[in-house]
Amino acid sequence: MPFDASAYGRHVAAVYDDTYAHLDPAEAVERLAALADGGPVCEFGIGTGRLALPLLARGLTVAGIEGSPEMVAGLRAKPGGDRIEVALGDFAQTRVPGEYALVVLAFNTVFALPDQAAQVACFRNAAAHLRPGGRFVVEAWMPDPGAFRAGSALRPVRVAEDEVLLEAAVLHPAEQRMTTTKIRLTDGGVRLLPANHRYAWPAELDLMAELAGMVREHRWAGWAAEPFTDDSREHVSVWRRPEAA
Ligand SMILES: C[S@@+](CC[C@H](N)C(=O)[O-])C[C@H]1O[C@@H](n2cnc3c(N)ncnc32)[C@H](O)[C@@H]1O
């Protein structure tokens, strides 16, 4: 079946903001603004604007690429959402006009691409959006195949009085893929939120950046620039397009 960049949003858009309302984006926004250094920002998989709208509110020019019309409708419905240019399409291939100081691919969304070739194309597309010296930042979890006893797992993501979010996952290690469905339980009922991941370790992402002509500048354990160590469960990585010779 051909890859469908709109599939995730079709299932998730109606409950996306409620599901992730408990996450405070302030640290990420602070770091992204520092990395952009006043220049224009393009977010791949901009979604409903969780990061993009606070960046816009800080006076930055923001654009994005998004596969899901439902997620873009959510963005447009918010104050400022109509001031962000969004190209509808797959961020591995789609171009949004402009030359950017920063391209952002946050919240593990690099793994939403179906295979290595699509991820390499995405890194090349990010580099093509950057002005010389511009930065590409990726936020992603560290793959942990050992957590999938007998190939599958069910784990709580969030337990609150008004919501329980579980994640059921099956690992396909031969292809570095994971099939997951989040199960959201609320007083309103049960909602299934499917998402597929083609996961990669940071070293593979470094090679993708190199193929796209970029050089790594930072790897942190999170948005507060914590040191990346053996115990880090996620990373925020920054690569730069070299300055013109
Ligand atoms: C986990 S959400 C993150 C949204 C937003 N960046 C945030 O931090 O809240 C992933 C977003 O990427 C979009 N997306 C996933 N794969 C995509 C692709 N290949 N091309 C364009 N958009 C994609 C989804 O529709 C969704 O809006």
PDB file of C-alpha atoms and ligand atoms in Angstrom:
ATOM      1  CA  MET A   1       0.000   0.000   0.000  1.00  0.00           C
ATOM      2  CA  PRO A   2       1.460   3.447  -0.873  1.00  0.00           C
ATOM      3  CA  PHE A   3       2.376   5.671   2.078  1.00  0.00           C
ATOM      4  CA  ASP A   4      -0.434   8.026   3.099  1.00  0.00           C
ATOM      5  CA  ALA A   5       0.866  11.131   4.914  1.00  0.00           C
ATOM      6  CA  SER A   6      -2.684  12.091   5.919  1.00  0.00           C
ATOM      7  CA  ALA A   7      -3.528   8.853   7.781  1.00  0.00           C
ATOM      8  CA  TYR A   8      -2.264   9.766  11.268  1.00  0.00           C
ATOM      9  CA  GLY A   9      -4.150  13.053  11.406  1.00  0.00           C
ATOM     10  CA  ARG A  10      -7.364  11.517  10.089  1.00  0.00           C
ATOM     11  CA  HIS A  11      -7.544   9.298  13.190  1.00  0.00           C
ATOM     12  CA  VAL A  12      -6.103  11.702  15.729  1.00  0.00           C
ATOM     13  CA  ALA A  13      -7.052  15.291  14.813  1.00  0.00           C
ATOM     14  CA  ALA A  14     -10.355  15.390  16.750  1.00  0.00           C
ATOM     15  CA  VAL A  15      -8.670  14.528  20.067  1.00  0.00           C
ATOM     16  CA  TYR A  16      -5.031  15.572  19.445  1.00  0.00           C
ATOM     17  CA  ASP A  17      -5.068  18.796  21.474  1.00  0.00           C
ATOM     18  CA  ASP A  18      -6.940  17.217  24.417  1.00  0.00           C
ATOM     19  CA  THR A  19      -4.678  14.160  24.429  1.00  0.00           C
ATOM     20  CA  TYR A  20      -1.477  16.217  24.646  1.00  0.00           C
ATOM     21  CA  ALA A  21      -2.817  19.204  26.627  1.00  0.00           C
ATOM     22  CA  HIS A  22      -0.781  18.060  29.662  1.00  0.00           C
ATOM     23  CA  LEU A  23       2.531  18.615  27.813  1.00  0.00           C
ATOM     24  CA  ASP A  24       4.020  22.060  28.377  1.00  0.00           C
ATOM     25  CA  PRO A  25       5.766  23.179  25.168  1.00  0.00           C
ATOM     26  CA  ALA A  26       7.552  26.133  26.864  1.00  0.00           C
ATOM     27  CA  GLU A  27      11.032  24.550  27.051  1.00  0.00           C
ATOM     28  CA  ALA A  28      10.876  23.396  23.432  1.00  0.00           C
ATOM     29  CA  VAL A  29       9.671  26.789  22.251  1.00  0.00           C
ATOM     30  CA  GLU A  30      12.444  28.554  24.185  1.00  0.00           C
ATOM     31  CA  ARG A  31      15.107  26.305  22.635  1.00  0.00           C
ATOM     32  CA  LEU A  32      13.651  26.558  19.123  1.00  0.00           C
ATOM     33  CA  ALA A  33      13.547  30.359  19.322  1.00  0.00           C
ATOM     34  CA  ALA A  34      17.209  30.381  20.394  1.00  0.00           C
ATOM     35  CA  LEU A  35      18.158  28.045  17.518  1.00  0.00           C
ATOM     36  CA  ALA A  36      16.242  30.187  14.996  1.00  0.00           C
ATOM     37  CA  ASP A  37      18.035  33.307  16.275  1.00  0.00           C
ATOM     38  CA  GLY A  38      15.304  35.600  14.928  1.00  0.00           C
ATOM     39  CA  GLY A  39      15.164  33.927  11.493  1.00  0.00           C
ATOM     40  CA  PRO A  40      12.195  32.243   9.792  1.00  0.00           C
ATOM     41  CA  VAL A  41      11.116  28.783  10.949  1.00  0.00           C
ATOM     42  CA  CYS A  42       9.576  25.926   8.959  1.00  0.00           C
ATOM     43  CA  GLU A  43       7.964  23.064  10.870  1.00  0.00           C
ATOM     44  CA  PHE A  44       7.595  19.677   9.178  1.00  0.00           C
ATOM     45  CA  GLY A  45       4.397  18.020  10.512  1.00  0.00           C
ATOM     46  CA  ILE A  46       3.190  21.320  11.972  1.00  0.00           C
ATOM     47  CA  GLY A  47      -0.047  19.738  13.177  1.00  0.00           C
ATOM     48  CA  THR A  48      -2.416  21.999  15.107  1.00  0.00           C
ATOM     49  CA  GLY A  49       0.365  24.452  15.974  1.00  0.00           C
ATOM     50  CA  ARG A  50       1.378  23.276  19.468  1.00  0.00           C
ATOM     51  CA  LEU A  51       4.918  24.618  18.836  1.00  0.00           C
ATOM     52  CA  ALA A  52       4.342  26.835  15.797  1.00  0.00           C
ATOM     53  CA  LEU A  53       1.803  29.200  17.385  1.00  0.00           C
ATOM     54  CA  PRO A  54       3.957  30.067  20.426  1.00  0.00           C
ATOM     55  CA  LEU A  55       6.896  30.652  18.032  1.00  0.00           C
ATOM     56  CA  LEU A  56       4.691  32.971  15.961  1.00  0.00           C
ATOM     57  CA  ALA A  57       3.631  34.769  19.155  1.00  0.00           C
ATOM     58  CA  ARG A  58       7.317  35.455  19.844  1.00  0.00           C
ATOM     59  CA  GLY A  59       7.474  37.423  16.603  1.00  0.00           C
ATOM     60  CA  LEU A  60       9.074  34.772  14.404  1.00  0.00           C
ATOM     61  CA  THR A  61       7.919  34.082  10.847  1.00  0.00           C
ATOM     62  CA  VAL A  62       6.607  30.506  10.779  1.00  0.00           C
ATOM     63  CA  ALA A  63       5.636  28.203   7.898  1.00  0.00           C
ATOM     64  CA  GLY A  64       4.941  24.502   7.775  1.00  0.00           C
ATOM     65  CA  ILE A  65       4.275  21.311   5.863  1.00  0.00           C
ATOM     66  CA  GLU A  66       1.469  19.027   6.979  1.00  0.00           C
ATOM     67  CA  GLY A  67      -0.019  15.830   5.579  1.00  0.00           C
ATOM     68  CA  SER A  68      -3.399  16.038   7.279  1.00  0.00           C
ATOM     69  CA  PRO A  69      -6.095  18.561   6.242  1.00  0.00           C
ATOM     70  CA  GLU A  70      -7.864  17.861   9.558  1.00  0.00           C
ATOM     71  CA  MET A  71      -4.786  18.913  11.571  1.00  0.00           C
ATOM     72  CA  VAL A  72      -4.399  22.064   9.422  1.00  0.00           C
ATOM     73  CA  ALA A  73      -8.079  22.904  10.070  1.00  0.00           C
ATOM     74  CA  GLY A  74      -7.310  22.681  13.804  1.00  0.00           C
ATOM     75  CA  LEU A  75      -4.384  25.086  13.336  1.00  0.00           C
ATOM     76  CA  ARG A  76      -6.454  27.525  11.271  1.00  0.00           C
ATOM     77  CA  ALA A  77      -9.169  27.622  13.944  1.00  0.00           C
ATOM     78  CA  LYS A  78      -6.741  29.054  16.537  1.00  0.00           C
ATOM     79  CA  PRO A  79      -5.724  32.702  16.949  1.00  0.00           C
ATOM     80  CA  GLY A  80      -2.802  33.367  14.591  1.00  0.00           C
ATOM     81  CA  GLY A  81      -3.367  30.103  12.711  1.00  0.00           C
ATOM     82  CA  ASP A  82      -4.265  31.984   9.543  1.00  0.00           C
ATOM     83  CA  ARG A  83      -0.880  33.802   9.590  1.00  0.00           C
ATOM     84  CA  ILE A  84       1.118  30.622   8.979  1.00  0.00           C
ATOM     85  CA  GLU A  85       1.719  29.440   5.417  1.00  0.00           C
ATOM     86  CA  VAL A  86       1.180  25.682   5.261  1.00  0.00           C
ATOM     87  CA  ALA A  87       1.869  23.399   2.297  1.00  0.00           C
ATOM     88  CA  LEU A  88      -0.318  20.310   2.361  1.00  0.00           C
ATOM     89  CA  GLY A  89       1.677  17.171   1.572  1.00  0.00           C
ATOM     90  CA  ASP A  90       4.378  14.725   2.649  1.00  0.00           C
ATOM     91  CA  PHE A  91       7.303  16.504   4.317  1.00  0.00           C
ATOM     92  CA  ALA A  92       9.720  14.058   2.702  1.00  0.00           C
ATOM     93  CA  GLN A  93       8.959  15.699  -0.651  1.00  0.00           C
ATOM     94  CA  THR A  94       6.771  18.781  -0.377  1.00  0.00           C
ATOM     95  CA  ARG A  95       8.294  22.268  -0.658  1.00  0.00           C
ATOM     96  CA  VAL A  96       6.964  25.347   1.111  1.00  0.00           C
ATOM     97  CA  PRO A  97       8.276  28.609  -0.412  1.00  0.00           C
ATOM     98  CA  GLY A  98      11.055  30.385   1.441  1.00  0.00           C
ATOM     99  CA  GLU A  99      14.544  29.893   2.851  1.00  0.00           C
ATOM    100  CA  TYR A 100      14.623  29.153   6.570  1.00  0.00           C
ATOM    101  CA  ALA A 101      16.981  29.619   9.513  1.00  0.00           C
ATOM    102  CA  LEU A 102      15.432  26.585  11.214  1.00  0.00           C
ATOM    103  CA  VAL A 103      13.540  23.483  10.110  1.00  0.00           C
ATOM    104  CA  VAL A 104      11.830  21.654  12.993  1.00  0.00           C
ATOM    105  CA  LEU A 105      10.720  18.009  13.079  1.00  0.00           C
ATOM    106  CA  ALA A 106       9.527  17.430  16.644  1.00  0.00           C
ATOM    107  CA  PHE A 107       7.640  14.901  18.745  1.00  0.00           C
ATOM    108  CA  ASN A 108       9.110  11.730  17.147  1.00  0.00           C
ATOM    109  CA  THR A 109       7.482  12.556  13.812  1.00  0.00           C
ATOM    110  CA  VAL A 110      10.585  11.589  11.800  1.00  0.00           C
ATOM    111  CA  PHE A 111       9.608   7.983  12.633  1.00  0.00           C
ATOM    112  CA  ALA A 112       6.190   8.475  11.000  1.00  0.00           C
ATOM    113  CA  LEU A 113       7.890   8.083   7.628  1.00  0.00           C
ATOM    114  CA  PRO A 114       7.585   4.507   6.374  1.00  0.00           C
ATOM    115  CA  ASP A 115      11.190   3.524   5.631  1.00  0.00           C
ATOM    116  CA  GLN A 116      14.837   4.584   5.472  1.00  0.00           C
ATOM    117  CA  ALA A 117      14.545   5.938   1.919  1.00  0.00           C
ATOM    118  CA  ALA A 118      11.716   8.278   2.938  1.00  0.00           C
ATOM    119  CA  GLN A 119      13.681   9.449   5.975  1.00  0.00           C
ATOM    120  CA  VAL A 120      16.761  10.177   3.830  1.00  0.00           C
ATOM    121  CA  ALA A 121      14.500  12.123   1.434  1.00  0.00           C
ATOM    122  CA  CYS A 122      13.127  14.053   4.431  1.00  0.00           C
ATOM    123  CA  PHE A 123      16.640  15.070   5.571  1.00  0.00           C
ATOM    124  CA  ARG A 124      17.394  16.195   1.985  1.00  0.00           C
ATOM    125  CA  ASN A 125      14.138  18.158   1.911  1.00  0.00           C
ATOM    126  CA  ALA A 126      15.005  19.801   5.228  1.00  0.00           C
ATOM    127  CA  ALA A 127      18.431  20.830   3.880  1.00  0.00           C
ATOM    128  CA  ALA A 128      16.748  22.221   0.734  1.00  0.00           C
ATOM    129  CA  HIS A 129      14.603  24.504   2.934  1.00  0.00           C
ATOM    130  CA  LEU A 130      17.586  25.876   4.880  1.00  0.00           C
ATOM    131  CA  ARG A 131      19.571  28.967   4.128  1.00  0.00           C
ATOM    132  CA  PRO A 132      23.371  28.553   4.424  1.00  0.00           C
ATOM    133  CA  GLY A 133      24.192  28.090   8.119  1.00  0.00           C
ATOM    134  CA  GLY A 134      20.564  27.130   8.863  1.00  0.00           C
ATOM    135  CA  ARG A 135      19.671  24.375  11.331  1.00  0.00           C
ATOM    136  CA  PHE A 136      17.581  21.198  11.224  1.00  0.00           C
ATOM    137  CA  VAL A 137      16.345  19.998  14.625  1.00  0.00           C
ATOM    138  CA  VAL A 138      14.814  16.583  15.312  1.00  0.00           C
ATOM    139  CA  GLU A 139      13.229  15.451  18.582  1.00  0.00           C
ATOM    140  CA  ALA A 140      12.907  11.667  18.815  1.00  0.00           C
ATOM    141  CA  TRP A 141      12.854   8.779  21.279  1.00  0.00           C
ATOM    142  CA  MET A 142      15.655   6.263  21.617  1.00  0.00           C
ATOM    143  CA  PRO A 143      14.631   2.866  20.217  1.00  0.00           C
ATOM    144  CA  ASP A 144      14.381   0.293  23.016  1.00  0.00           C
ATOM    145  CA  PRO A 145      13.634  -3.130  21.469  1.00  0.00           C
ATOM    146  CA  GLY A 146      14.366  -4.840  24.812  1.00  0.00           C
ATOM    147  CA  ALA A 147      11.170  -3.301  26.189  1.00  0.00           C
ATOM    148  CA  PHE A 148       9.115  -5.483  23.830  1.00  0.00           C
ATOM    149  CA  ARG A 149       9.104  -8.846  25.538  1.00  0.00           C
ATOM    150  CA  ALA A 150       7.983 -11.510  23.032  1.00  0.00           C
ATOM    151  CA  GLY A 151       7.769  -8.804  20.381  1.00  0.00           C
ATOM    152  CA  SER A 152       4.899  -6.798  21.830  1.00  0.00           C
ATOM    153  CA  ALA A 153       4.049  -4.513  24.737  1.00  0.00           C
ATOM    154  CA  LEU A 154       1.201  -2.672  26.432  1.00  0.00           C
ATOM    155  CA  ARG A 155       2.211   0.280  28.569  1.00  0.00           C
ATOM    156  CA  PRO A 156       0.535   3.214  30.303  1.00  0.00           C
ATOM    157  CA  VAL A 157       1.475   6.557  28.751  1.00  0.00           C
ATOM    158  CA  ARG A 158      -0.605   8.727  31.086  1.00  0.00           C
ATOM    159  CA  VAL A 159      -2.865   7.950  33.991  1.00  0.00           C
ATOM    160  CA  ALA A 160      -5.078  10.798  35.240  1.00  0.00           C
ATOM    161  CA  GLU A 161      -8.458  11.029  36.949  1.00  0.00           C
ATOM    162  CA  ASP A 162     -10.226  11.987  33.727  1.00  0.00           C
ATOM    163  CA  GLU A 163      -8.128  10.044  31.210  1.00  0.00           C
ATOM    164  CA  VAL A 164      -6.045   6.901  30.830  1.00  0.00           C
ATOM    165  CA  LEU A 165      -3.813   6.664  27.781  1.00  0.00           C
ATOM    166  CA  LEU A 166      -2.343   3.240  26.991  1.00  0.00           C
ATOM    167  CA  GLU A 167      -0.114   2.223  24.115  1.00  0.00           C
ATOM    168  CA  ALA A 168      -0.213  -1.227  22.525  1.00  0.00           C
ATOM    169  CA  ALA A 169       2.777  -1.940  20.313  1.00  0.00           C
ATOM    170  CA  VAL A 170       4.151  -4.718  18.141  1.00  0.00           C
ATOM    171  CA  LEU A 171       7.782  -4.627  17.054  1.00  0.00           C
ATOM    172  CA  HIS A 172       9.047  -5.651  13.596  1.00  0.00           C
ATOM    173  CA  PRO A 173      12.795  -5.553  14.266  1.00  0.00           C
ATOM    174  CA  ALA A 174      13.903  -6.845  10.865  1.00  0.00           C
ATOM    175  CA  GLU A 175      12.628  -3.612   9.302  1.00  0.00           C
ATOM    176  CA  GLN A 176      13.080  -1.365  12.362  1.00  0.00           C
ATOM    177  CA  ARG A 177       9.336  -0.814  12.378  1.00  0.00           C
ATOM    178  CA  MET A 178       6.779  -0.637  15.142  1.00  0.00           C
ATOM    179  CA  THR A 179       2.996  -0.845  14.810  1.00  0.00           C
ATOM    180  CA  THR A 180       1.281   1.012  17.630  1.00  0.00           C
ATOM    181  CA  THR A 181      -2.204   1.992  18.670  1.00  0.00           C
ATOM    182  CA  LYS A 182      -2.785   4.336  21.573  1.00  0.00           C
ATOM    183  CA  ILE A 183      -5.988   3.578  23.491  1.00  0.00           C
ATOM    184  CA  ARG A 184      -7.561   6.663  25.032  1.00  0.00           C
ATOM    185  CA  LEU A 185     -10.083   5.962  27.775  1.00  0.00           C
ATOM    186  CA  THR A 186     -12.239   8.825  29.044  1.00  0.00           C
ATOM    187  CA  ASP A 187     -15.752   9.234  30.454  1.00  0.00           C
ATOM    188  CA  GLY A 188     -16.765   9.982  26.852  1.00  0.00           C
ATOM    189  CA  GLY A 189     -15.698   6.530  25.655  1.00  0.00           C
ATOM    190  CA  VAL A 190     -12.782   4.717  24.032  1.00  0.00           C
ATOM    191  CA  ARG A 191     -10.788   6.119  21.140  1.00  0.00           C
ATOM    192  CA  LEU A 192      -8.120   4.275  19.128  1.00  0.00           C
ATOM    193  CA  LEU A 193      -5.185   6.330  17.840  1.00  0.00           C
ATOM    194  CA  PRO A 194      -3.063   4.251  15.431  1.00  0.00           C
ATOM    195  CA  ALA A 195       0.470   5.279  14.436  1.00  0.00           C
ATOM    196  CA  ASN A 196       3.234   3.383  12.655  1.00  0.00           C
ATOM    197  CA  HIS A 197       6.906   4.094  13.244  1.00  0.00           C
ATOM    198  CA  ARG A 198      10.071   3.318  11.321  1.00  0.00           C
ATOM    199  CA  TYR A 199      12.525   3.871  14.148  1.00  0.00           C
ATOM    200  CA  ALA A 200      16.221   4.683  13.875  1.00  0.00           C
ATOM    201  CA  TRP A 201      19.060   5.206  16.310  1.00  0.00           C
ATOM    202  CA  PRO A 202      20.792   8.602  16.420  1.00  0.00           C
ATOM    203  CA  ALA A 203      23.848   7.336  14.510  1.00  0.00           C
ATOM    204  CA  GLU A 204      21.648   6.457  11.525  1.00  0.00           C
ATOM    205  CA  LEU A 205      20.070   9.921  11.644  1.00  0.00           C
ATOM    206  CA  ASP A 206      23.594  11.406  11.623  1.00  0.00           C
ATOM    207  CA  LEU A 207      24.326   9.487   8.410  1.00  0.00           C
ATOM    208  CA  MET A 208      21.071  10.760   6.875  1.00  0.00           C
ATOM    209  CA  ALA A 209      22.140  14.300   7.744  1.00  0.00           C
ATOM    210  CA  GLU A 210      25.549  13.693   6.181  1.00  0.00           C
ATOM    211  CA  LEU A 211      23.909  12.383   2.986  1.00  0.00           C
ATOM    212  CA  ALA A 212      21.928  15.642   2.919  1.00  0.00           C
ATOM    213  CA  GLY A 213      25.117  17.708   3.283  1.00  0.00           C
ATOM    214  CA  MET A 214      24.588  18.727   6.929  1.00  0.00           C
ATOM    215  CA  VAL A 215      26.911  18.539   9.924  1.00  0.00           C
ATOM    216  CA  ARG A 216      25.870  17.787  13.509  1.00  0.00           C
ATOM    217  CA  GLU A 217      26.051  20.708  15.901  1.00  0.00           C
ATOM    218  CA  HIS A 218      24.304  19.373  19.047  1.00  0.00           C
ATOM    219  CA  ARG A 219      22.813  16.267  20.564  1.00  0.00           C
ATOM    220  CA  TRP A 220      20.985  16.793  23.833  1.00  0.00           C
ATOM    221  CA  ALA A 221      18.801  14.554  25.978  1.00  0.00           C
ATOM    222  CA  GLY A 222      15.966  17.099  25.847  1.00  0.00           C
ATOM    223  CA  TRP A 223      14.917  20.654  25.102  1.00  0.00           C
ATOM    224  CA  ALA A 224      16.722  21.997  28.189  1.00  0.00           C
ATOM    225  CA  ALA A 225      20.022  20.929  26.549  1.00  0.00           C
ATOM    226  CA  GLU A 226      20.641  18.198  29.127  1.00  0.00           C
ATOM    227  CA  PRO A 227      23.732  16.068  28.311  1.00  0.00           C
ATOM    228  CA  PHE A 228      22.949  13.033  26.138  1.00  0.00           C
ATOM    229  CA  THR A 229      24.126   9.936  28.053  1.00  0.00           C
ATOM    230  CA  ASP A 230      23.773   6.133  28.240  1.00  0.00           C
ATOM    231  CA  ASP A 231      20.540   6.644  30.178  1.00  0.00           C
ATOM    232  CA  SER A 232      18.885   9.106  27.795  1.00  0.00           C
ATOM    233  CA  ARG A 233      15.486   7.919  26.604  1.00  0.00           C
ATOM    234  CA  GLU A 234      15.137  10.584  23.921  1.00  0.00           C
ATOM    235  CA  HIS A 235      17.249  13.103  22.068  1.00  0.00           C
ATOM    236  CA  VAL A 236      17.088  16.524  20.522  1.00  0.00           C
ATOM    237  CA  SER A 237      19.585  16.638  17.665  1.00  0.00           C
ATOM    238  CA  VAL A 238      20.656  19.648  15.631  1.00  0.00           C
ATOM    239  CA  TRP A 239      22.447  19.579  12.278  1.00  0.00           C
ATOM    240  CA  ARG A 240      23.576  22.594  10.243  1.00  0.00           C
ATOM    241  CA  ARG A 241      23.783  23.323   6.591  1.00  0.00           C
ATOM    242  CA  PRO A 242      27.331  24.669   6.135  1.00  0.00           C
ATOM    243  CA  GLU A 243      27.800  28.371   5.437  1.00  0.00           C
ATOM    244  CA  ALA A 244      28.410  29.049   1.740  1.00  0.00           C
ATOM    245  CA  ALA A 245      32.137  28.781   0.855  1.00  0.00           C
TER     246      ALA A 245
HETATM  247  C1  LIG B   1       2.763  13.819  16.548  1.00  0.00           C
HETATM  248  S1  LIG B   1       2.070  15.052  15.532  1.00  0.00           S
HETATM  249  C2  LIG B   1       3.085  16.467  15.947  1.00  0.00           C
HETATM  250  C3  LIG B   1       2.424  17.774  15.608  1.00  0.00           C
HETATM  251  C4  LIG B   1       3.203  19.001  16.060  1.00  0.00           C
HETATM  252  N1  LIG B   1       4.512  19.040  15.451  1.00  0.00           N
HETATM  253  C5  LIG B   1       3.359  18.978  17.575  1.00  0.00           C
HETATM  254  O1  LIG B   1       4.500  18.944  18.057  1.00  0.00           O
HETATM  255  O2  LIG B   1       2.339  18.984  18.254  1.00  0.00           O
HETATM  256  C6  LIG B   1       2.706  14.627  13.921  1.00  0.00           C
HETATM  257  C7  LIG B   1       2.168  15.507  12.813  1.00  0.00           C
HETATM  258  O3  LIG B   1       2.869  15.214  11.617  1.00  0.00           O
HETATM  259  C8  LIG B   1       1.950  14.976  10.557  1.00  0.00           C
HETATM  260  N2  LIG B   1       2.630  14.037   9.642  1.00  0.00           N
HETATM  261  C9  LIG B   1       2.997  12.758   9.909  1.00  0.00           C
HETATM  262  N3  LIG B   1       3.663  12.248   8.855  1.00  0.00           N
HETATM  263  C10 LIG B   1       3.708  13.215   7.913  1.00  0.00           C
HETATM  264  C11 LIG B   1       4.286  13.298   6.616  1.00  0.00           C
HETATM  265  N4  LIG B   1       4.971  12.279   6.076  1.00  0.00           N
HETATM  266  N5  LIG B   1       4.167  14.465   5.926  1.00  0.00           N
HETATM  267  C12 LIG B   1       3.496  15.518   6.468  1.00  0.00           C
HETATM  268  N6  LIG B   1       2.936  15.495   7.704  1.00  0.00           N
HETATM  269  C13 LIG B   1       3.043  14.367   8.412  1.00  0.00           C
HETATM  270  C14 LIG B   1       0.716  14.437  11.241  1.00  0.00           C
HETATM  271  O4  LIG B   1      -0.452  14.631  10.451  1.00  0.00           O
HETATM  272  C15 LIG B   1       0.701  15.265  12.520  1.00  0.00           C
HETATM  273  O5  LIG B   1       0.053  16.480  12.334  1.00  0.00           O
END
